[in-house]
Amino acid sequence: MPSPKARSSGSGPCPGGNGRYEFLSLSRAPAPQLLQRQGSDPTTARLRASESPSGRRGSGSSTSSTGGQQLPEEDCMRLNPSFVGIALRSLLAIDLWLSKRLGVCACEDSSWGSVRPLMKLVEISGHGIPWLAGAAYCLYKSDSAAGQEVMLNLLTALVLDLVLVGVMKAVVQRRRPAHNRMDMFATFSVDGYSFPSGHATRAAMCARFLLAHLVLAAPLRVLVLLWATFVGFSRVLLGRHHVTDVAFGFFMGYWQYNLVEMLWLSPVMLQSMIGRLH
Ligand SMILES: CC(C)=CCC/C(C)=C/COP(=O)(O)O
């Protein structure tokens, strides 16, 4: 598996408008070096090449006739792309465009660069380490069985979240936005990848967990929801993620909580597990 860090933009200056996202005009041939770069994926390279008139001229032996002109079969297939394919490509293009527009705190000289330190505080509030440390501390300090049960399950949920997000990132391997500066503290190697946002999954899951298991007054419940939303939103503002990474992260975190409820470790179960250890 290639190292995601090697593919990431690193900690250099914010690339701004000089990102990796080149949108290919349908009516214009892409630059040769662009074709070469996309050539790492043979299918994409072939499809891109077939978008160029020169690419059309020379490619393929299997042809079909259109208005007297011989076109390769693969081009004919591209003329009838499925609705789902068009919808997905459009969604992806909107996602890239919107994420770039919203990445206003991606670096100090971005339009909202002055609030970057505040956004980084929000980032820390949703980071795995403070949550793991906090849950472990509360578990240690808790003197009631109910409190210990809740904290132990929160710890389990946090570990489960790290594992599921890590697996998902390793499978999907989506790059972080080009304007992101990889200056996050304490990351795993898979955190070089973007999809889904681990902060968003954790925020959604923990918010549901806290709302379900802590007796909180209404203003505090609202605060928890606002915090979770803001953690997700700050990922895009910081340029760390695309909008879809965060949207899917919220969705995944929401469902992860259901999994936590299903796997809930009860005192009886814990007793028998501890008993088996002795
Ligand atoms: C080192 C530990 C315990 C957790 C890593 C937390 C982390 C840095 C997740 C990445 O989140 P995003 O996917 O939202 O950038």
PDB file of C-alpha atoms and ligand atoms in Angstrom:
ATOM      1  CA  MET A   1       0.000   0.000   0.000  1.00  0.00           C
ATOM      2  CA  PRO A   2       1.473   3.380  -0.931  1.00  0.00           C
ATOM      3  CA  SER A   3       2.218   5.689   1.942  1.00  0.00           C
ATOM      4  CA  PRO A   4      -0.571   8.264   2.084  1.00  0.00           C
ATOM      5  CA  LYS A   5       1.835  10.824   3.483  1.00  0.00           C
ATOM      6  CA  ALA A   6       3.958  10.575   0.382  1.00  0.00           C
ATOM      7  CA  ARG A   7       0.923  11.422  -1.692  1.00  0.00           C
ATOM      8  CA  SER A   8      -0.299  14.188   0.559  1.00  0.00           C
ATOM      9  CA  SER A   9       0.496  17.854   0.075  1.00  0.00           C
ATOM     10  CA  GLY A  10       2.746  17.951   3.124  1.00  0.00           C
ATOM     11  CA  SER A  11       3.383  20.933   5.318  1.00  0.00           C
ATOM     12  CA  GLY A  12       4.569  23.348   2.668  1.00  0.00           C
ATOM     13  CA  PRO A  13       2.888  26.616   1.838  1.00  0.00           C
ATOM     14  CA  CYS A  14      -0.814  26.596   1.098  1.00  0.00           C
ATOM     15  CA  PRO A  15      -1.177  25.836  -2.630  1.00  0.00           C
ATOM     16  CA  GLY A  16      -4.396  27.899  -2.889  1.00  0.00           C
ATOM     17  CA  GLY A  17      -5.545  28.010  -6.493  1.00  0.00           C
ATOM     18  CA  ASN A  18      -2.653  25.833  -7.603  1.00  0.00           C
ATOM     19  CA  GLY A  19      -4.211  22.617  -6.279  1.00  0.00           C
ATOM     20  CA  ARG A  20      -4.303  19.181  -7.801  1.00  0.00           C
ATOM     21  CA  TYR A  21      -7.819  19.452  -9.127  1.00  0.00           C
ATOM     22  CA  GLU A  22      -7.781  20.028 -12.801  1.00  0.00           C
ATOM     23  CA  PHE A  23     -11.165  20.058 -14.448  1.00  0.00           C
ATOM     24  CA  LEU A  24     -10.971  18.802 -17.985  1.00  0.00           C
ATOM     25  CA  SER A  25     -12.926  20.683 -20.568  1.00  0.00           C
ATOM     26  CA  LEU A  26     -15.097  18.360 -22.627  1.00  0.00           C
ATOM     27  CA  SER A  27     -14.421  20.395 -25.734  1.00  0.00           C
ATOM     28  CA  ARG A  28     -10.661  20.739 -25.320  1.00  0.00           C
ATOM     29  CA  ALA A  29      -7.877  18.195 -25.362  1.00  0.00           C
ATOM     30  CA  PRO A  30      -6.140  17.838 -21.987  1.00  0.00           C
ATOM     31  CA  ALA A  31      -2.460  18.724 -21.727  1.00  0.00           C
ATOM     32  CA  PRO A  32      -0.138  15.774 -22.437  1.00  0.00           C
ATOM     33  CA  GLN A  33       1.460  15.963 -18.966  1.00  0.00           C
ATOM     34  CA  LEU A  34      -2.022  15.745 -17.433  1.00  0.00           C
ATOM     35  CA  LEU A  35      -2.714  12.619 -19.407  1.00  0.00           C
ATOM     36  CA  GLN A  36       0.596  11.259 -18.247  1.00  0.00           C
ATOM     37  CA  ARG A  37      -0.227  11.979 -14.589  1.00  0.00           C
ATOM     38  CA  GLN A  38      -3.622  10.330 -14.909  1.00  0.00           C
ATOM     39  CA  GLY A  39      -1.937   7.491 -16.676  1.00  0.00           C
ATOM     40  CA  SER A  40      -1.250   5.801 -13.322  1.00  0.00           C
ATOM     41  CA  ASP A  41      -4.813   4.523 -13.569  1.00  0.00           C
ATOM     42  CA  PRO A  42      -4.937   2.762 -16.952  1.00  0.00           C
ATOM     43  CA  THR A  43      -8.726   2.997 -17.244  1.00  0.00           C
ATOM     44  CA  THR A  44      -8.819   6.711 -16.494  1.00  0.00           C
ATOM     45  CA  ALA A  45      -5.885   7.361 -18.791  1.00  0.00           C
ATOM     46  CA  ARG A  46      -7.628   5.506 -21.592  1.00  0.00           C
ATOM     47  CA  LEU A  47     -10.889   7.355 -21.039  1.00  0.00           C
ATOM     48  CA  ARG A  48      -9.137  10.729 -20.838  1.00  0.00           C
ATOM     49  CA  ALA A  49      -7.134   9.960 -23.950  1.00  0.00           C
ATOM     50  CA  SER A  50     -10.325   9.096 -25.762  1.00  0.00           C
ATOM     51  CA  GLU A  51     -11.716  12.553 -24.836  1.00  0.00           C
ATOM     52  CA  SER A  52      -9.004  14.137 -26.920  1.00  0.00           C
ATOM     53  CA  PRO A  53      -9.536  14.299 -30.653  1.00  0.00           C
ATOM     54  CA  SER A  54      -5.976  13.109 -31.214  1.00  0.00           C
ATOM     55  CA  GLY A  55      -6.543  10.272 -28.779  1.00  0.00           C
ATOM     56  CA  ARG A  56      -9.599   9.261 -30.732  1.00  0.00           C
ATOM     57  CA  ARG A  57      -7.761   9.137 -34.007  1.00  0.00           C
ATOM     58  CA  GLY A  58      -5.237   6.604 -33.002  1.00  0.00           C
ATOM     59  CA  SER A  59      -6.813   4.359 -30.406  1.00  0.00           C
ATOM     60  CA  GLY A  60      -8.217   0.863 -30.601  1.00  0.00           C
ATOM     61  CA  SER A  61      -8.798  -1.564 -33.386  1.00  0.00           C
ATOM     62  CA  SER A  62     -12.442  -2.316 -32.636  1.00  0.00           C
ATOM     63  CA  THR A  63     -14.542   0.469 -34.205  1.00  0.00           C
ATOM     64  CA  SER A  64     -18.105   1.443 -34.988  1.00  0.00           C
ATOM     65  CA  SER A  65     -19.347   3.873 -37.630  1.00  0.00           C
ATOM     66  CA  THR A  66     -20.931   7.239 -36.763  1.00  0.00           C
ATOM     67  CA  GLY A  67     -21.751   9.609 -39.599  1.00  0.00           C
ATOM     68  CA  GLY A  68     -19.107   8.115 -41.812  1.00  0.00           C
ATOM     69  CA  GLN A  69     -16.407   8.482 -39.108  1.00  0.00           C
ATOM     70  CA  GLN A  70     -14.971   5.387 -37.469  1.00  0.00           C
ATOM     71  CA  LEU A  71     -15.016   5.656 -33.661  1.00  0.00           C
ATOM     72  CA  PRO A  72     -13.516   3.177 -31.221  1.00  0.00           C
ATOM     73  CA  GLU A  73     -16.087   1.150 -29.328  1.00  0.00           C
ATOM     74  CA  GLU A  74     -14.988   2.569 -25.989  1.00  0.00           C
ATOM     75  CA  ASP A  75     -15.816   6.079 -27.256  1.00  0.00           C
ATOM     76  CA  CYS A  76     -19.300   4.975 -28.211  1.00  0.00           C
ATOM     77  CA  MET A  77     -19.777   3.675 -24.696  1.00  0.00           C
ATOM     78  CA  ARG A  78     -18.657   7.035 -23.305  1.00  0.00           C
ATOM     79  CA  LEU A  79     -21.284   8.791 -25.390  1.00  0.00           C
ATOM     80  CA  ASN A  80     -23.920   6.886 -23.399  1.00  0.00           C
ATOM     81  CA  PRO A  81     -22.703   7.179 -19.821  1.00  0.00           C
ATOM     82  CA  SER A  82     -25.161   5.968 -17.242  1.00  0.00           C
ATOM     83  CA  PHE A  83     -27.233   8.399 -15.261  1.00  0.00           C
ATOM     84  CA  VAL A  84     -25.598   7.188 -12.054  1.00  0.00           C
ATOM     85  CA  GLY A  85     -22.153   7.807 -13.544  1.00  0.00           C
ATOM     86  CA  ILE A  86     -23.045  11.367 -14.522  1.00  0.00           C
ATOM     87  CA  ALA A  87     -24.651  12.014 -11.138  1.00  0.00           C
ATOM     88  CA  LEU A  88     -21.579  10.727  -9.284  1.00  0.00           C
ATOM     89  CA  ARG A  89     -19.146  12.727 -11.401  1.00  0.00           C
ATOM     90  CA  SER A  90     -21.243  15.860 -10.944  1.00  0.00           C
ATOM     91  CA  LEU A  91     -21.451  15.303  -7.191  1.00  0.00           C
ATOM     92  CA  LEU A  92     -17.690  14.825  -7.040  1.00  0.00           C
ATOM     93  CA  ALA A  93     -17.063  17.990  -9.061  1.00  0.00           C
ATOM     94  CA  ILE A  94     -19.422  19.995  -6.828  1.00  0.00           C
ATOM     95  CA  ASP A  95     -17.760  18.466  -3.762  1.00  0.00           C
ATOM     96  CA  LEU A  96     -14.268  19.477  -4.928  1.00  0.00           C
ATOM     97  CA  TRP A  97     -15.373  22.955  -5.885  1.00  0.00           C
ATOM     98  CA  LEU A  98     -17.352  23.557  -2.679  1.00  0.00           C
ATOM     99  CA  SER A  99     -14.624  22.131  -0.434  1.00  0.00           C
ATOM    100  CA  LYS A 100     -12.064  24.411  -2.038  1.00  0.00           C
ATOM    101  CA  ARG A 101     -14.354  27.444  -1.679  1.00  0.00           C
ATOM    102  CA  LEU A 102     -15.060  26.626   1.975  1.00  0.00           C
ATOM    103  CA  GLY A 103     -11.446  25.942   2.929  1.00  0.00           C
ATOM    104  CA  VAL A 104     -11.112  29.532   4.126  1.00  0.00           C
ATOM    105  CA  CYS A 105      -8.860  28.690   7.112  1.00  0.00           C
ATOM    106  CA  ALA A 106      -6.602  26.291   5.251  1.00  0.00           C
ATOM    107  CA  CYS A 107      -3.564  28.423   6.011  1.00  0.00           C
ATOM    108  CA  GLU A 108      -2.674  31.672   7.758  1.00  0.00           C
ATOM    109  CA  ASP A 109      -2.911  33.756   4.594  1.00  0.00           C
ATOM    110  CA  SER A 110      -6.291  32.305   3.565  1.00  0.00           C
ATOM    111  CA  SER A 111      -9.263  34.689   3.637  1.00  0.00           C
ATOM    112  CA  TRP A 112     -10.210  33.610   7.201  1.00  0.00           C
ATOM    113  CA  GLY A 113      -6.669  32.621   8.166  1.00  0.00           C
ATOM    114  CA  SER A 114      -6.869  34.655  11.374  1.00  0.00           C
ATOM    115  CA  VAL A 115      -9.425  32.233  12.872  1.00  0.00           C
ATOM    116  CA  ARG A 116      -7.287  29.194  12.045  1.00  0.00           C
ATOM    117  CA  PRO A 117      -5.995  28.898  15.654  1.00  0.00           C
ATOM    118  CA  LEU A 118      -9.595  28.810  16.903  1.00  0.00           C
ATOM    119  CA  MET A 119     -10.457  26.128  14.336  1.00  0.00           C
ATOM    120  CA  LYS A 120      -7.461  24.119  15.507  1.00  0.00           C
ATOM    121  CA  LEU A 121      -8.814  24.268  19.046  1.00  0.00           C
ATOM    122  CA  VAL A 122     -12.099  22.861  17.751  1.00  0.00           C
ATOM    123  CA  GLU A 123     -10.035  20.205  15.985  1.00  0.00           C
ATOM    124  CA  ILE A 124      -8.345  19.228  19.260  1.00  0.00           C
ATOM    125  CA  SER A 125     -11.732  19.043  20.990  1.00  0.00           C
ATOM    126  CA  GLY A 126     -12.696  16.283  18.554  1.00  0.00           C
ATOM    127  CA  HIS A 127      -9.313  14.525  18.437  1.00  0.00           C
ATOM    128  CA  GLY A 128      -9.071  10.897  19.577  1.00  0.00           C
ATOM    129  CA  ILE A 129      -6.432  11.463  22.274  1.00  0.00           C
ATOM    130  CA  PRO A 130      -8.367  13.863  24.554  1.00  0.00           C
ATOM    131  CA  TRP A 131     -11.457  11.682  24.225  1.00  0.00           C
ATOM    132  CA  LEU A 132      -9.593   8.460  25.018  1.00  0.00           C
ATOM    133  CA  ALA A 133      -7.714  10.097  27.890  1.00  0.00           C
ATOM    134  CA  GLY A 134     -10.896  11.721  29.235  1.00  0.00           C
ATOM    135  CA  ALA A 135     -12.889   8.485  29.134  1.00  0.00           C
ATOM    136  CA  ALA A 136     -10.040   6.532  30.773  1.00  0.00           C
ATOM    137  CA  TYR A 137      -9.710   9.164  33.497  1.00  0.00           C
ATOM    138  CA  CYS A 138     -13.467   9.188  34.201  1.00  0.00           C
ATOM    139  CA  LEU A 139     -13.457   5.375  34.302  1.00  0.00           C
ATOM    140  CA  TYR A 140     -10.626   5.449  36.832  1.00  0.00           C
ATOM    141  CA  LYS A 141     -12.278   8.151  38.956  1.00  0.00           C
ATOM    142  CA  SER A 142     -15.821   6.784  38.794  1.00  0.00           C
ATOM    143  CA  ASP A 143     -16.956   5.173  42.029  1.00  0.00           C
ATOM    144  CA  SER A 144     -20.354   3.943  40.855  1.00  0.00           C
ATOM    145  CA  ALA A 145     -20.907   0.768  38.875  1.00  0.00           C
ATOM    146  CA  ALA A 146     -23.200   2.627  36.460  1.00  0.00           C
ATOM    147  CA  GLY A 147     -20.577   5.300  35.821  1.00  0.00           C
ATOM    148  CA  GLN A 148     -17.878   2.718  35.228  1.00  0.00           C
ATOM    149  CA  GLU A 149     -20.131   0.837  32.830  1.00  0.00           C
ATOM    150  CA  VAL A 150     -20.846   3.959  30.784  1.00  0.00           C
ATOM    151  CA  MET A 151     -17.200   5.037  30.674  1.00  0.00           C
ATOM    152  CA  LEU A 152     -15.977   1.584  29.731  1.00  0.00           C
ATOM    153  CA  ASN A 153     -18.447   1.497  26.870  1.00  0.00           C
ATOM    154  CA  LEU A 154     -17.396   4.983  25.779  1.00  0.00           C
ATOM    155  CA  LEU A 155     -13.778   3.809  25.698  1.00  0.00           C
ATOM    156  CA  THR A 156     -14.785   0.754  23.671  1.00  0.00           C
ATOM    157  CA  ALA A 157     -16.777   2.974  21.303  1.00  0.00           C
ATOM    158  CA  LEU A 158     -13.791   5.275  20.769  1.00  0.00           C
ATOM    159  CA  VAL A 159     -11.477   2.364  19.970  1.00  0.00           C
ATOM    160  CA  LEU A 160     -14.093   0.850  17.646  1.00  0.00           C
ATOM    161  CA  ASP A 161     -14.391   4.205  15.878  1.00  0.00           C
ATOM    162  CA  LEU A 162     -10.619   4.425  15.340  1.00  0.00           C
ATOM    163  CA  VAL A 163     -10.544   0.904  13.897  1.00  0.00           C
ATOM    164  CA  LEU A 164     -13.556   1.333  11.586  1.00  0.00           C
ATOM    165  CA  VAL A 165     -12.405   4.723  10.293  1.00  0.00           C
ATOM    166  CA  GLY A 166      -8.859   3.389   9.804  1.00  0.00           C
ATOM    167  CA  VAL A 167     -10.130   0.436   7.772  1.00  0.00           C
ATOM    168  CA  MET A 168     -12.408   2.655   5.714  1.00  0.00           C
ATOM    169  CA  LYS A 169      -9.623   5.152   4.983  1.00  0.00           C
ATOM    170  CA  ALA A 170      -7.233   2.363   3.996  1.00  0.00           C
ATOM    171  CA  VAL A 171      -9.814   0.864   1.632  1.00  0.00           C
ATOM    172  CA  VAL A 172     -11.014   4.085  -0.020  1.00  0.00           C
ATOM    173  CA  GLN A 173      -7.620   5.883  -0.058  1.00  0.00           C
ATOM    174  CA  ARG A 174      -9.039   9.263  -1.006  1.00  0.00           C
ATOM    175  CA  ARG A 175      -6.473  12.029  -0.888  1.00  0.00           C
ATOM    176  CA  ARG A 176      -6.971  15.002   1.368  1.00  0.00           C
ATOM    177  CA  PRO A 177      -7.781  18.290  -0.395  1.00  0.00           C
ATOM    178  CA  ALA A 178      -4.805  19.824  -2.181  1.00  0.00           C
ATOM    179  CA  HIS A 179      -5.048  22.984  -0.061  1.00  0.00           C
ATOM    180  CA  ASN A 180      -4.717  21.026   3.218  1.00  0.00           C
ATOM    181  CA  ARG A 181      -1.581  21.490   5.306  1.00  0.00           C
ATOM    182  CA  MET A 182      -0.781  18.220   7.012  1.00  0.00           C
ATOM    183  CA  ASP A 183       0.048  19.763  10.381  1.00  0.00           C
ATOM    184  CA  MET A 184      -2.313  17.766  12.622  1.00  0.00           C
ATOM    185  CA  PHE A 185      -0.854  16.378  15.830  1.00  0.00           C
ATOM    186  CA  ALA A 186      -0.812  12.663  16.664  1.00  0.00           C
ATOM    187  CA  THR A 187      -2.020  10.948  13.531  1.00  0.00           C
ATOM    188  CA  PHE A 188      -1.904   7.368  12.285  1.00  0.00           C
ATOM    189  CA  SER A 189      -0.505   6.691   8.833  1.00  0.00           C
ATOM    190  CA  VAL A 190      -4.033   6.157   7.432  1.00  0.00           C
ATOM    191  CA  ASP A 191      -4.885   9.687   8.524  1.00  0.00           C
ATOM    192  CA  GLY A 192      -3.046  10.824   5.422  1.00  0.00           C
ATOM    193  CA  TYR A 193      -6.289   9.811   3.727  1.00  0.00           C
ATOM    194  CA  SER A 194      -9.422  11.852   3.713  1.00  0.00           C
ATOM    195  CA  PHE A 195     -12.532   9.651   3.534  1.00  0.00           C
ATOM    196  CA  PRO A 196     -14.287   9.572   5.948  1.00  0.00           C
ATOM    197  CA  SER A 197     -13.478  12.301   8.446  1.00  0.00           C
ATOM    198  CA  GLY A 198     -12.508  10.648  11.727  1.00  0.00           C
ATOM    199  CA  HIS A 199     -13.370  13.814  13.622  1.00  0.00           C
ATOM    200  CA  ALA A 200     -16.867  13.795  12.122  1.00  0.00           C
ATOM    201  CA  THR A 201     -17.492  10.117  12.980  1.00  0.00           C
ATOM    202  CA  ARG A 202     -16.229  10.655  16.528  1.00  0.00           C
ATOM    203  CA  ALA A 203     -18.241  13.863  16.990  1.00  0.00           C
ATOM    204  CA  ALA A 204     -21.466  12.258  15.778  1.00  0.00           C
ATOM    205  CA  MET A 205     -20.956   9.063  17.770  1.00  0.00           C
ATOM    206  CA  CYS A 206     -19.881  10.811  20.973  1.00  0.00           C
ATOM    207  CA  ALA A 207     -22.700  13.343  20.734  1.00  0.00           C
ATOM    208  CA  ARG A 208     -25.247  10.522  20.499  1.00  0.00           C
ATOM    209  CA  PHE A 209     -23.493   8.695  23.303  1.00  0.00           C
ATOM    210  CA  LEU A 210     -23.480  11.715  25.630  1.00  0.00           C
ATOM    211  CA  LEU A 211     -27.089  12.603  24.850  1.00  0.00           C
ATOM    212  CA  ALA A 212     -28.184   9.026  25.555  1.00  0.00           C
ATOM    213  CA  HIS A 213     -26.161   8.350  28.704  1.00  0.00           C
ATOM    214  CA  LEU A 214     -25.666  11.645  30.508  1.00  0.00           C
ATOM    215  CA  VAL A 215     -28.458  13.502  32.206  1.00  0.00           C
ATOM    216  CA  LEU A 216     -27.981  16.934  30.684  1.00  0.00           C
ATOM    217  CA  ALA A 217     -30.083  20.068  30.877  1.00  0.00           C
ATOM    218  CA  ALA A 218     -31.604  21.236  27.592  1.00  0.00           C
ATOM    219  CA  PRO A 219     -29.019  24.016  26.945  1.00  0.00           C
ATOM    220  CA  LEU A 220     -26.203  21.530  27.403  1.00  0.00           C
ATOM    221  CA  ARG A 221     -27.860  19.084  25.007  1.00  0.00           C
ATOM    222  CA  VAL A 222     -28.040  21.852  22.419  1.00  0.00           C
ATOM    223  CA  LEU A 223     -24.392  22.671  23.110  1.00  0.00           C
ATOM    224  CA  VAL A 224     -23.377  19.046  22.475  1.00  0.00           C
ATOM    225  CA  LEU A 225     -25.185  19.078  19.126  1.00  0.00           C
ATOM    226  CA  LEU A 226     -23.650  22.431  18.181  1.00  0.00           C
ATOM    227  CA  TRP A 227     -20.187  21.183  19.120  1.00  0.00           C
ATOM    228  CA  ALA A 228     -20.548  18.066  16.945  1.00  0.00           C
ATOM    229  CA  THR A 229     -21.777  20.127  14.002  1.00  0.00           C
ATOM    230  CA  PHE A 230     -18.982  22.648  14.433  1.00  0.00           C
ATOM    231  CA  VAL A 231     -16.287  19.950  14.647  1.00  0.00           C
ATOM    232  CA  GLY A 232     -17.488  18.603  11.294  1.00  0.00           C
ATOM    233  CA  PHE A 233     -17.772  22.037   9.698  1.00  0.00           C
ATOM    234  CA  SER A 234     -14.322  23.056  10.942  1.00  0.00           C
ATOM    235  CA  ARG A 235     -12.782  20.109   9.038  1.00  0.00           C
ATOM    236  CA  VAL A 236     -13.820  21.694   5.761  1.00  0.00           C
ATOM    237  CA  LEU A 237     -12.926  25.247   6.860  1.00  0.00           C
ATOM    238  CA  LEU A 238      -9.431  24.042   7.837  1.00  0.00           C
ATOM    239  CA  GLY A 239      -9.107  22.442   4.417  1.00  0.00           C
ATOM    240  CA  ARG A 240      -8.600  19.039   6.028  1.00  0.00           C
ATOM    241  CA  HIS A 241     -11.546  17.407   4.297  1.00  0.00           C
ATOM    242  CA  HIS A 242     -13.956  17.500   1.415  1.00  0.00           C
ATOM    243  CA  VAL A 243     -17.589  18.152   2.248  1.00  0.00           C
ATOM    244  CA  THR A 244     -18.539  14.549   1.405  1.00  0.00           C
ATOM    245  CA  ASP A 245     -15.883  13.178   3.823  1.00  0.00           C
ATOM    246  CA  VAL A 246     -17.573  15.042   6.647  1.00  0.00           C
ATOM    247  CA  ALA A 247     -21.132  14.269   5.533  1.00  0.00           C
ATOM    248  CA  PHE A 248     -20.321  10.560   5.324  1.00  0.00           C
ATOM    249  CA  GLY A 249     -18.400  10.807   8.622  1.00  0.00           C
ATOM    250  CA  PHE A 250     -21.499  12.116  10.384  1.00  0.00           C
ATOM    251  CA  PHE A 251     -23.573   9.341   8.833  1.00  0.00           C
ATOM    252  CA  MET A 252     -21.037   6.687   9.813  1.00  0.00           C
ATOM    253  CA  GLY A 253     -20.659   8.013  13.359  1.00  0.00           C
ATOM    254  CA  TYR A 254     -24.418   8.047  13.796  1.00  0.00           C
ATOM    255  CA  TRP A 255     -24.628   4.368  12.828  1.00  0.00           C
ATOM    256  CA  GLN A 256     -21.549   3.458  14.830  1.00  0.00           C
ATOM    257  CA  TYR A 257     -23.461   4.461  17.920  1.00  0.00           C
ATOM    258  CA  ASN A 258     -26.134   1.887  17.029  1.00  0.00           C
ATOM    259  CA  LEU A 259     -23.355  -0.704  16.854  1.00  0.00           C
ATOM    260  CA  VAL A 260     -22.084   0.389  20.266  1.00  0.00           C
ATOM    261  CA  GLU A 261     -25.579  -0.079  21.702  1.00  0.00           C
ATOM    262  CA  MET A 262     -25.769  -3.555  20.160  1.00  0.00           C
ATOM    263  CA  LEU A 263     -22.368  -4.535  21.570  1.00  0.00           C
ATOM    264  CA  TRP A 264     -23.010  -2.839  24.927  1.00  0.00           C
ATOM    265  CA  LEU A 265     -20.817  -4.309  27.646  1.00  0.00           C
ATOM    266  CA  SER A 266     -23.034  -4.942  30.678  1.00  0.00           C
ATOM    267  CA  PRO A 267     -21.721  -5.457  34.245  1.00  0.00           C
ATOM    268  CA  VAL A 268     -22.745  -9.131  34.056  1.00  0.00           C
ATOM    269  CA  MET A 269     -20.765  -9.594  30.873  1.00  0.00           C
ATOM    270  CA  LEU A 270     -17.802  -7.763  32.406  1.00  0.00           C
ATOM    271  CA  GLN A 271     -17.951  -9.911  35.537  1.00  0.00           C
ATOM    272  CA  SER A 272     -17.845 -13.087  33.479  1.00  0.00           C
ATOM    273  CA  MET A 273     -15.002 -11.700  31.312  1.00  0.00           C
ATOM    274  CA  ILE A 274     -12.983 -10.748  34.404  1.00  0.00           C
ATOM    275  CA  GLY A 275     -13.833 -14.128  35.973  1.00  0.00           C
ATOM    276  CA  ARG A 276     -12.479 -15.907  32.903  1.00  0.00           C
ATOM    277  CA  LEU A 277      -9.250 -13.912  33.143  1.00  0.00           C
ATOM    278  CA  HIS A 278      -8.666 -15.060  36.743  1.00  0.00           C
TER     279      HIS A 278
HETATM  280  C1  LIG B   1      -3.861   9.193  17.523  1.00  0.00           C
HETATM  281  C2  LIG B   1      -5.307   8.996  17.804  1.00  0.00           C
HETATM  282  C3  LIG B   1      -5.675   8.308  19.041  1.00  0.00           C
HETATM  283  C4  LIG B   1      -6.265   9.399  16.959  1.00  0.00           C
HETATM  284  C5  LIG B   1      -6.042  10.067  15.662  1.00  0.00           C
HETATM  285  C6  LIG B   1      -7.164  11.055  15.485  1.00  0.00           C
HETATM  286  C7  LIG B   1      -7.076  11.729  14.147  1.00  0.00           C
HETATM  287  C8  LIG B   1      -5.967  12.645  13.881  1.00  0.00           C
HETATM  288  C9  LIG B   1      -8.035  11.488  13.241  1.00  0.00           C
HETATM  289  C10 LIG B   1      -8.079  12.107  11.903  1.00  0.00           C
HETATM  290  O1  LIG B   1      -9.276  12.794  11.809  1.00  0.00           O
HETATM  291  P1  LIG B   1      -9.755  13.359  10.416  1.00  0.00           P
HETATM  292  O2  LIG B   1      -9.986  12.162   9.536  1.00  0.00           O
HETATM  293  O3  LIG B   1     -11.034  14.091  10.709  1.00  0.00           O
HETATM  294  O4  LIG B   1      -8.693  14.265   9.905  1.00  0.00           O
END
